[in-house]
mmCIF file with all atom_site columns, C-alpha atoms in Angstrom:
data_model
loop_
_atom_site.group_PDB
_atom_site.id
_atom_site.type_symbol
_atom_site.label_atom_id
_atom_site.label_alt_id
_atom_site.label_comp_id
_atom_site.label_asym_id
_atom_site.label_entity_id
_atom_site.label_seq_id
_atom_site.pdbx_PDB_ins_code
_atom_site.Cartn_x
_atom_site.Cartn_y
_atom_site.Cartn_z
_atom_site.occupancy
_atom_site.B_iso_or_equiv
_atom_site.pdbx_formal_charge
_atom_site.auth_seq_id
_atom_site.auth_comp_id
_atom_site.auth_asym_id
_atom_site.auth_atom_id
_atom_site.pdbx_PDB_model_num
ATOM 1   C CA . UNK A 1 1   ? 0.000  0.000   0.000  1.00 77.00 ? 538 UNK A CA 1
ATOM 2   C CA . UNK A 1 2   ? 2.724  2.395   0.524  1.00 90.00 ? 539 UNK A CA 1
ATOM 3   C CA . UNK A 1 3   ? 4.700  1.855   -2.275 1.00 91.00 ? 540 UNK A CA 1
ATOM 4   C CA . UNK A 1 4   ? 1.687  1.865   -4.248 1.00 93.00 ? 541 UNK A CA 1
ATOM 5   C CA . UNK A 1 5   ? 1.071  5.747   -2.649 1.00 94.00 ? 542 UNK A CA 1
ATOM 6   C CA . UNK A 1 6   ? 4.784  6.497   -3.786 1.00 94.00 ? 543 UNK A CA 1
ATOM 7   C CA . UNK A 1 7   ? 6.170  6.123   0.229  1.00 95.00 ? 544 UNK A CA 1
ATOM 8   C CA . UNK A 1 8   ? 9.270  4.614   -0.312 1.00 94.00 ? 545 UNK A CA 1
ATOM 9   C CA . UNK A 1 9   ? 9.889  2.186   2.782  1.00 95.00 ? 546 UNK A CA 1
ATOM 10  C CA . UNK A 1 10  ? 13.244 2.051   5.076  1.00 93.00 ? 547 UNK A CA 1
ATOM 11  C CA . UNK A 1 11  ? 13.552 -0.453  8.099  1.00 95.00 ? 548 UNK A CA 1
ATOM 12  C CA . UNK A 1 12  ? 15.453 0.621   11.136 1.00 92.00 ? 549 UNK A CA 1
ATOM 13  C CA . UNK A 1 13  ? 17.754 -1.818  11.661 1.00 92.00 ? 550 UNK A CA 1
ATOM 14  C CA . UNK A 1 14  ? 20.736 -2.276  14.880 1.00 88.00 ? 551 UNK A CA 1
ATOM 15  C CA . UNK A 1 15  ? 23.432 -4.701  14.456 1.00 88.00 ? 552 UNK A CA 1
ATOM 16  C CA . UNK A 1 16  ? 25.378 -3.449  17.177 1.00 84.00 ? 553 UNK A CA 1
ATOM 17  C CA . UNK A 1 17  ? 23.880 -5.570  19.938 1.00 82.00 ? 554 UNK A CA 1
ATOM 18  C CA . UNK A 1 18  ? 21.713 -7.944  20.722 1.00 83.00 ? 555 UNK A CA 1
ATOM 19  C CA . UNK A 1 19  ? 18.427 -7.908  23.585 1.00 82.00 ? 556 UNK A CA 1
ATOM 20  C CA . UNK A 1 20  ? 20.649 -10.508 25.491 1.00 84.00 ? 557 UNK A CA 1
ATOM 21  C CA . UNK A 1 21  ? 21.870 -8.483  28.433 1.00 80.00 ? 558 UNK A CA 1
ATOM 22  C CA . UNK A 1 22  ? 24.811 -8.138  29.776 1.00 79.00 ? 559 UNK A CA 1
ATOM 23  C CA . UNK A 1 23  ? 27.380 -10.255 31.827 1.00 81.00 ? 560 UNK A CA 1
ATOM 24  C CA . UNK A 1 24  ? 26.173 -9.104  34.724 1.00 81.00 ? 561 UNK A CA 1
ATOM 25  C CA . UNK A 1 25  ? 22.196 -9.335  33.817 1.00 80.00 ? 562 UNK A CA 1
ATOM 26  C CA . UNK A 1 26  ? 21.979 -12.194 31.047 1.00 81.00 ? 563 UNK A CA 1
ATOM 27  C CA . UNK A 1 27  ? 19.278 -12.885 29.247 1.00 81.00 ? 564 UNK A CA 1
ATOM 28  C CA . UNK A 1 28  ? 20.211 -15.996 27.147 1.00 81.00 ? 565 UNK A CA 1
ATOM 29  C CA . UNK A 1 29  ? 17.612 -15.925 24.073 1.00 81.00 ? 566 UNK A CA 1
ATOM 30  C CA . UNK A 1 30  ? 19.754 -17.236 21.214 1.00 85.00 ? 567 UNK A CA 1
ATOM 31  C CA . UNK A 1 31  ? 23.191 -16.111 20.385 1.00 87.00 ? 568 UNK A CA 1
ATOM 32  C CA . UNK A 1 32  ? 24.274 -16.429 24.138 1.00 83.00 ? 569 UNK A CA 1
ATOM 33  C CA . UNK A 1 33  ? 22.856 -19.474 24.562 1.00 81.00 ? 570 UNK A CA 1
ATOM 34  C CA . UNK A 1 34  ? 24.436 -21.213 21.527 1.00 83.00 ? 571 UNK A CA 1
ATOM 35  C CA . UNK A 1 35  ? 27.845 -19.770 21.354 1.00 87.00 ? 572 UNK A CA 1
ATOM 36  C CA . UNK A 1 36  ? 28.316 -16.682 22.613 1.00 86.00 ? 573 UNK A CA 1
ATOM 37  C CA . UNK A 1 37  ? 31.915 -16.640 21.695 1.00 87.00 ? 574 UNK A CA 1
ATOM 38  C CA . UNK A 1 38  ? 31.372 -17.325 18.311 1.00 90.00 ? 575 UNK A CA 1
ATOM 39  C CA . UNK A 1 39  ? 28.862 -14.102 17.953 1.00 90.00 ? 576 UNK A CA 1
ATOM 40  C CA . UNK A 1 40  ? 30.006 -11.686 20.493 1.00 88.00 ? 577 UNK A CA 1
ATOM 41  C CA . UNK A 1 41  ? 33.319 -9.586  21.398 1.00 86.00 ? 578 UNK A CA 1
ATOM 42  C CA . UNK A 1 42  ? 35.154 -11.211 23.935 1.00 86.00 ? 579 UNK A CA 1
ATOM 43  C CA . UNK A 1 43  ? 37.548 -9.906  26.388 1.00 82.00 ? 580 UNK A CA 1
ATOM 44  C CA . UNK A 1 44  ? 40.998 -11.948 27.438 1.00 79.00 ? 581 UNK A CA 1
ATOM 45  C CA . UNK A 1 45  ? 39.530 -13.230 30.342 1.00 78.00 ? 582 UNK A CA 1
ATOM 46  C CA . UNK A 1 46  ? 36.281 -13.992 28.314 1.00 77.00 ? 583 UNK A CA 1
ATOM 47  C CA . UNK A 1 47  ? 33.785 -11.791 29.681 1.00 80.00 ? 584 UNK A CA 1
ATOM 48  C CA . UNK A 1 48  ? 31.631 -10.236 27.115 1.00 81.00 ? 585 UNK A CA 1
ATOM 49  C CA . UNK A 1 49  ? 32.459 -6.895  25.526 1.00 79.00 ? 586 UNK A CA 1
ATOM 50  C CA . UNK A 1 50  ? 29.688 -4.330  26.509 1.00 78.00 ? 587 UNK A CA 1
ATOM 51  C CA . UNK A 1 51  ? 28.307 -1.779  23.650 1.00 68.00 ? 588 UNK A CA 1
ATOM 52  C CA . UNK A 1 52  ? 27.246 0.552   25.828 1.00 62.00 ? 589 UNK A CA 1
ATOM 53  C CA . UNK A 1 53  ? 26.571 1.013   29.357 1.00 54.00 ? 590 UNK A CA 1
ATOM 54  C CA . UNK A 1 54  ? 23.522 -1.506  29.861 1.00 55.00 ? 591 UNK A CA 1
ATOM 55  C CA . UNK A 1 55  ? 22.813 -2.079  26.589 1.00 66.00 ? 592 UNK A CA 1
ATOM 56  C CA . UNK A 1 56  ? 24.204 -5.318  26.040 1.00 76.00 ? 593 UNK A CA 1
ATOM 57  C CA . UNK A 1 57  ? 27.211 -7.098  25.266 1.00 83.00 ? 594 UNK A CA 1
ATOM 58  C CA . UNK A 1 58  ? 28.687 -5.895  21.165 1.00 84.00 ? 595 UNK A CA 1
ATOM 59  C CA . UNK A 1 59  ? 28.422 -7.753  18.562 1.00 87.00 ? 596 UNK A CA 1
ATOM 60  C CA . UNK A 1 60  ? 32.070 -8.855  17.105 1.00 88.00 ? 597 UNK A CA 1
ATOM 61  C CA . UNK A 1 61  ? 31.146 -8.110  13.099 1.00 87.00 ? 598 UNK A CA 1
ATOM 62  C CA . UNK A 1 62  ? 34.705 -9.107  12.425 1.00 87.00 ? 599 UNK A CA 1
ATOM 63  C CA . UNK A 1 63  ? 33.236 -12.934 12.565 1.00 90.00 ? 600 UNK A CA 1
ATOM 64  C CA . UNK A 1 64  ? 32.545 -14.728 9.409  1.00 92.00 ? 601 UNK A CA 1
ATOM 65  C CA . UNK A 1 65  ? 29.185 -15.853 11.344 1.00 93.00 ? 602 UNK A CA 1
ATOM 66  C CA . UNK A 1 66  ? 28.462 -12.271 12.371 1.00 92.00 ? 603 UNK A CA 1
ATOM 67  C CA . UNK A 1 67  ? 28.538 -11.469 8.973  1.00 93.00 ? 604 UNK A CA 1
ATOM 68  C CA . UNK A 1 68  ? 26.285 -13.921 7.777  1.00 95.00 ? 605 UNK A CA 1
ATOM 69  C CA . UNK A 1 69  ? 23.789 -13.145 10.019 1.00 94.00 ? 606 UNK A CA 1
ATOM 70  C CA . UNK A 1 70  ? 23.658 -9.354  9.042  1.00 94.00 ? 607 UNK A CA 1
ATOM 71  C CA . UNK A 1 71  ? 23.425 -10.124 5.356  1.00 95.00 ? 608 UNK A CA 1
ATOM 72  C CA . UNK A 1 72  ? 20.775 -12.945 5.627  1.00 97.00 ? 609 UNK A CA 1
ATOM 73  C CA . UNK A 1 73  ? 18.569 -10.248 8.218  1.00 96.00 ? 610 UNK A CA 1
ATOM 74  C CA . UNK A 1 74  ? 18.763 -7.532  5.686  1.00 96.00 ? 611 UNK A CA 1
ATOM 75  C CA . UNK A 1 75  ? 18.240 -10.071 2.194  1.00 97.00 ? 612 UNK A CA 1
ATOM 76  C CA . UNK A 1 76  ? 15.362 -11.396 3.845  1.00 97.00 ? 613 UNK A CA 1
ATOM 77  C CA . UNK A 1 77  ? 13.651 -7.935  4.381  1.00 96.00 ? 614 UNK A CA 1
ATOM 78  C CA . UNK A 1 78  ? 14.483 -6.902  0.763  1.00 96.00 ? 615 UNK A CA 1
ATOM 79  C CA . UNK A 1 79  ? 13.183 -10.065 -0.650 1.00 95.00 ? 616 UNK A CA 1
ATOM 80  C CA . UNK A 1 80  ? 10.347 -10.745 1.725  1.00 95.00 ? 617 UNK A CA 1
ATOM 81  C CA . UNK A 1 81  ? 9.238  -7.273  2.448  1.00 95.00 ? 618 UNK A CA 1
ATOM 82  C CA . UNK A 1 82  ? 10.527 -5.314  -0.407 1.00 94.00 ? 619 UNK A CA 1
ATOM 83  C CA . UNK A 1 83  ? 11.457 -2.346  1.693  1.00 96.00 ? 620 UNK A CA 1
ATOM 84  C CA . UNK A 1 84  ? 13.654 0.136   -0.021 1.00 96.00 ? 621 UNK A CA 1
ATOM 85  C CA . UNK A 1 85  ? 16.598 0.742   2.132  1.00 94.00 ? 622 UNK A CA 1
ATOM 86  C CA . UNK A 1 86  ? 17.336 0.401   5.270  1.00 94.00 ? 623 UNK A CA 1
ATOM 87  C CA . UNK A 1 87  ? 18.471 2.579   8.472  1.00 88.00 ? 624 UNK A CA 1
ATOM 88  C CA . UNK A 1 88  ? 21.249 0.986   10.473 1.00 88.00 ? 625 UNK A CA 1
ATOM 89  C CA . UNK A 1 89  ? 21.711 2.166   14.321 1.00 84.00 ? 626 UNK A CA 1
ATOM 90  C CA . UNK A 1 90  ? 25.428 1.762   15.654 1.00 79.00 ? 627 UNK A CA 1
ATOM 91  C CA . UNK A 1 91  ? 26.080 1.331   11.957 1.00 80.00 ? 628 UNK A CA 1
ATOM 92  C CA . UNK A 1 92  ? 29.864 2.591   13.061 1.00 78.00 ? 629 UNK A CA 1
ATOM 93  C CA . UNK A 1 93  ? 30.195 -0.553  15.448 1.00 80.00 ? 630 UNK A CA 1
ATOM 94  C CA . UNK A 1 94  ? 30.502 -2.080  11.988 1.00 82.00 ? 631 UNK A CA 1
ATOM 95  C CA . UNK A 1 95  ? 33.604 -0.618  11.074 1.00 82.00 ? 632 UNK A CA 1
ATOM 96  C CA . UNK A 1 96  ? 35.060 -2.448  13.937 1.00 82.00 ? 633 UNK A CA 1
ATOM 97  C CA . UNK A 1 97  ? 37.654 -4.961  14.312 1.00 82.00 ? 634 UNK A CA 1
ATOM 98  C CA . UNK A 1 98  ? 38.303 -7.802  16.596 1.00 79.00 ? 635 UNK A CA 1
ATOM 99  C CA . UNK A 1 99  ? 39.140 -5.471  19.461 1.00 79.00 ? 636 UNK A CA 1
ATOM 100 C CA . UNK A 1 100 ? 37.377 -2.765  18.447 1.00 78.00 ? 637 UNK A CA 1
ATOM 101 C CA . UNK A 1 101 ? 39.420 -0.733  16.281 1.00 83.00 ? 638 UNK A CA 1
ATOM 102 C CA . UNK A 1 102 ? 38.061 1.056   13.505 1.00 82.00 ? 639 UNK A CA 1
ATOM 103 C CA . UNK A 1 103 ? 39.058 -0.657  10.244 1.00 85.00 ? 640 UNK A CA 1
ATOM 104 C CA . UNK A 1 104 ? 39.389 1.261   7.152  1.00 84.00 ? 641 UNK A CA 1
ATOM 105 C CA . UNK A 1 105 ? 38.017 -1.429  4.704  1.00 86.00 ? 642 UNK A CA 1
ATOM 106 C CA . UNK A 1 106 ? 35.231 -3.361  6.927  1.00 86.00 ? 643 UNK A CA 1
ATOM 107 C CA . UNK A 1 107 ? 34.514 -6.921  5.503  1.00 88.00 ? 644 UNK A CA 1
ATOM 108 C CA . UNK A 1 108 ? 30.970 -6.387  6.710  1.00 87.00 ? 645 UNK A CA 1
ATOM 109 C CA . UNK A 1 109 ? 29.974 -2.985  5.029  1.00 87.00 ? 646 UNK A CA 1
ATOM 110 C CA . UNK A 1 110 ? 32.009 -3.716  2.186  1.00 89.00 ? 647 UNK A CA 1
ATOM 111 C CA . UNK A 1 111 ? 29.777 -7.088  1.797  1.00 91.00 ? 648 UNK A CA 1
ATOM 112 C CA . UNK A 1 112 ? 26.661 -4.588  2.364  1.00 91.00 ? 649 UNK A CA 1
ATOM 113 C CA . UNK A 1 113 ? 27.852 -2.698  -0.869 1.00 89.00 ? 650 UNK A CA 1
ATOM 114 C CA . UNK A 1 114 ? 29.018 -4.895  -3.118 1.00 91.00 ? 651 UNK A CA 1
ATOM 115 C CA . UNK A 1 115 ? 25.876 -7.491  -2.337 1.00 94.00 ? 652 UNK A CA 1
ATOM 116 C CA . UNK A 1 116 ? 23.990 -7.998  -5.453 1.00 94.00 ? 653 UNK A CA 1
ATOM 117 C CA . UNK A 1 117 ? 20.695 -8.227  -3.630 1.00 94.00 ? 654 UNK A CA 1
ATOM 118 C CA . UNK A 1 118 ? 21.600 -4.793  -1.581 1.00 94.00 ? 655 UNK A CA 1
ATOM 119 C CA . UNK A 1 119 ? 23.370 -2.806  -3.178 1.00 89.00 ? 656 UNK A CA 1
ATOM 120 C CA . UNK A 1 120 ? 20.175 -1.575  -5.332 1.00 90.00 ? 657 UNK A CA 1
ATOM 121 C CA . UNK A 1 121 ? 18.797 -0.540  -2.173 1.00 93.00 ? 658 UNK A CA 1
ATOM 122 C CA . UNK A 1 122 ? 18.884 2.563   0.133  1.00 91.00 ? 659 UNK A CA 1
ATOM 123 C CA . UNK A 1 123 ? 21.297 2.114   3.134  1.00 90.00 ? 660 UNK A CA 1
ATOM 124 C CA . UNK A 1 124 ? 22.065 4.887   5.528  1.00 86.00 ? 661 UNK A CA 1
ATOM 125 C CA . UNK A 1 125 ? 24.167 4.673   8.779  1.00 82.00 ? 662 UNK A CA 1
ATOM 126 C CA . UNK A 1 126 ? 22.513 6.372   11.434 1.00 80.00 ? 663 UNK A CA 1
ATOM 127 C CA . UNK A 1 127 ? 23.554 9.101   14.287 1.00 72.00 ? 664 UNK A CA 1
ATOM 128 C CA . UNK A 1 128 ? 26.739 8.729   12.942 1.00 70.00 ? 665 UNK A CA 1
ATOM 129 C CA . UNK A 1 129 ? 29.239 10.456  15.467 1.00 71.00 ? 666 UNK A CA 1
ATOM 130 C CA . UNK A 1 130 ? 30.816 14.542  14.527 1.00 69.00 ? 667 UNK A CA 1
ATOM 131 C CA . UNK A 1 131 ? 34.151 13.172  14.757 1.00 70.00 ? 668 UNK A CA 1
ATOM 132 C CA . UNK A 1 132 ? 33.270 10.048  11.749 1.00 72.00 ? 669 UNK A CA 1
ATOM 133 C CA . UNK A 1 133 ? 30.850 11.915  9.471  1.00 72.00 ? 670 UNK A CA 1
ATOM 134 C CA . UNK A 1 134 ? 32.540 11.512  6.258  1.00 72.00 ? 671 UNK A CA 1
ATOM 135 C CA . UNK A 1 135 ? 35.005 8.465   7.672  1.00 72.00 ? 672 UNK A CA 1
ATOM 136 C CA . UNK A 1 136 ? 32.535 5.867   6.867  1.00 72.00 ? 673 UNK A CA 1
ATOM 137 C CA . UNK A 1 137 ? 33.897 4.010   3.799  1.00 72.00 ? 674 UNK A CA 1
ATOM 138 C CA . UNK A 1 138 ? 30.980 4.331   1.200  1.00 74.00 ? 675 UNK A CA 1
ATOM 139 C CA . UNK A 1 139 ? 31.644 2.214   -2.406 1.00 73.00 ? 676 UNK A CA 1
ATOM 140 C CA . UNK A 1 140 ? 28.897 5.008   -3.596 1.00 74.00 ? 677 UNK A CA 1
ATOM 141 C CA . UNK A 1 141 ? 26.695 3.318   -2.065 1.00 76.00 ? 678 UNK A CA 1
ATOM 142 C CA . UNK A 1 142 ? 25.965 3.804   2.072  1.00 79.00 ? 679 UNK A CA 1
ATOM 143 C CA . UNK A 1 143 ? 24.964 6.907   3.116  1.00 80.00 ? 680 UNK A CA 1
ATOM 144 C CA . UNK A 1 144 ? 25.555 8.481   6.374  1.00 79.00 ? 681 UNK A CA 1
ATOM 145 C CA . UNK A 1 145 ? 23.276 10.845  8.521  1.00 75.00 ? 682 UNK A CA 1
ATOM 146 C CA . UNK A 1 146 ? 25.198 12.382  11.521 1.00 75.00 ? 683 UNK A CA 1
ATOM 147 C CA . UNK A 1 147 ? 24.125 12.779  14.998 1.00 77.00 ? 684 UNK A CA 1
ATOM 148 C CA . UNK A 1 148 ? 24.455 16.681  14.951 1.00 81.00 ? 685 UNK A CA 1
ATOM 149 C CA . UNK A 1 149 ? 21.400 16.978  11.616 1.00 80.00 ? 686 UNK A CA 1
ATOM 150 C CA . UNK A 1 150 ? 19.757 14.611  14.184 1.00 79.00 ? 687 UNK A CA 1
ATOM 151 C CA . UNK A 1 151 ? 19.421 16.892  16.964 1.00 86.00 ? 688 UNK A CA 1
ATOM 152 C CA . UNK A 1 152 ? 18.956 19.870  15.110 1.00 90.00 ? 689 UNK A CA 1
ATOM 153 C CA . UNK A 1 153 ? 16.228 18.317  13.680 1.00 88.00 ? 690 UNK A CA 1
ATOM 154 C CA . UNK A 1 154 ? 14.889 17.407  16.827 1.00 89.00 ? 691 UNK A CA 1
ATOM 155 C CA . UNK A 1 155 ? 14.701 20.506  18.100 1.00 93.00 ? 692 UNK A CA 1
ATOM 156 C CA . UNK A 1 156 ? 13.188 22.408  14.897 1.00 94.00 ? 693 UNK A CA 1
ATOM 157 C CA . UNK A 1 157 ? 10.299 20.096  15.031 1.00 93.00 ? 694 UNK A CA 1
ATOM 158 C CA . UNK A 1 158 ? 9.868  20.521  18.505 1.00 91.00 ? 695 UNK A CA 1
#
């Protein structure tokens, strides 16, 4: 119906972190459960790396599995949903490395781009920090909106 009214459609997605807790408050649903090694960041001592305070443990994109996951998520809501782009929170969490570093070439976005099921599409990396707006790598194809047009926003409409 909305395409059909000319709305294009863009899903808000976040790939940072999953709704699995923390460490210290888990809340096993999946990835925990099964491996969380294999899906998470890990510290030497193997406690989970946390995104942010509270907001659960970060994803480790640098993981062949990782990456899967993303790019099977977003080709299922192109294929099944045929939504036009999509809007990805924490997108800069995956630019990251093993240990967090910021990598210049990111297997994961780079996948994103050069995906022949995606890269059609509209992908935009959201409440991107001041400091990264224009450090994203692109290919011509990701866009980036940064937290600063965000607030400003905010505020005119409020």
């Amino acid at each position: 119906a909305l395409h059909s009214a000319g709305i294009e459609v863009l899903v808000g997605l976040s790939y940072a972190t999953t709704a699995e807790g923390t460490d210290e408050h888990p809340r096993p649903l999946s990835l925990r459960g099964v491996d969380a090694a294999s899906y998470y960041r890990v510290r030497e001592q193997g406690a989970l790396v946390e995104w942010a305070e509270g907001a659960g443990c970060a994803l480790d994109h640098s993981k062949h599995q990782v990456k899967t996951l993303v790019l099977d998520s977003m080709r299922h809501w192109a294929a099944e949903y045929r939504v036009d782009g999509f809007y990805v929170y924490g997108a800069t969490e995956l630019q990251q490395g093993k240990a967090g570093e910021q990598l210049r070439i990111p297997p994961l976005l780079e996948a994103v781009a050069l995906d022949p099921v995606l890269n059609g599409l509209k992908v935009f990396a959201a409440d991107v920090p001041p400091a990264r707006v224009g450090a994203m790598p692109h290919w011509k194809v990701l866009g980036e909106r940064n937290a600063l047009f965000r607030d400003d926003a905010r505020r005119f409409l409020s």
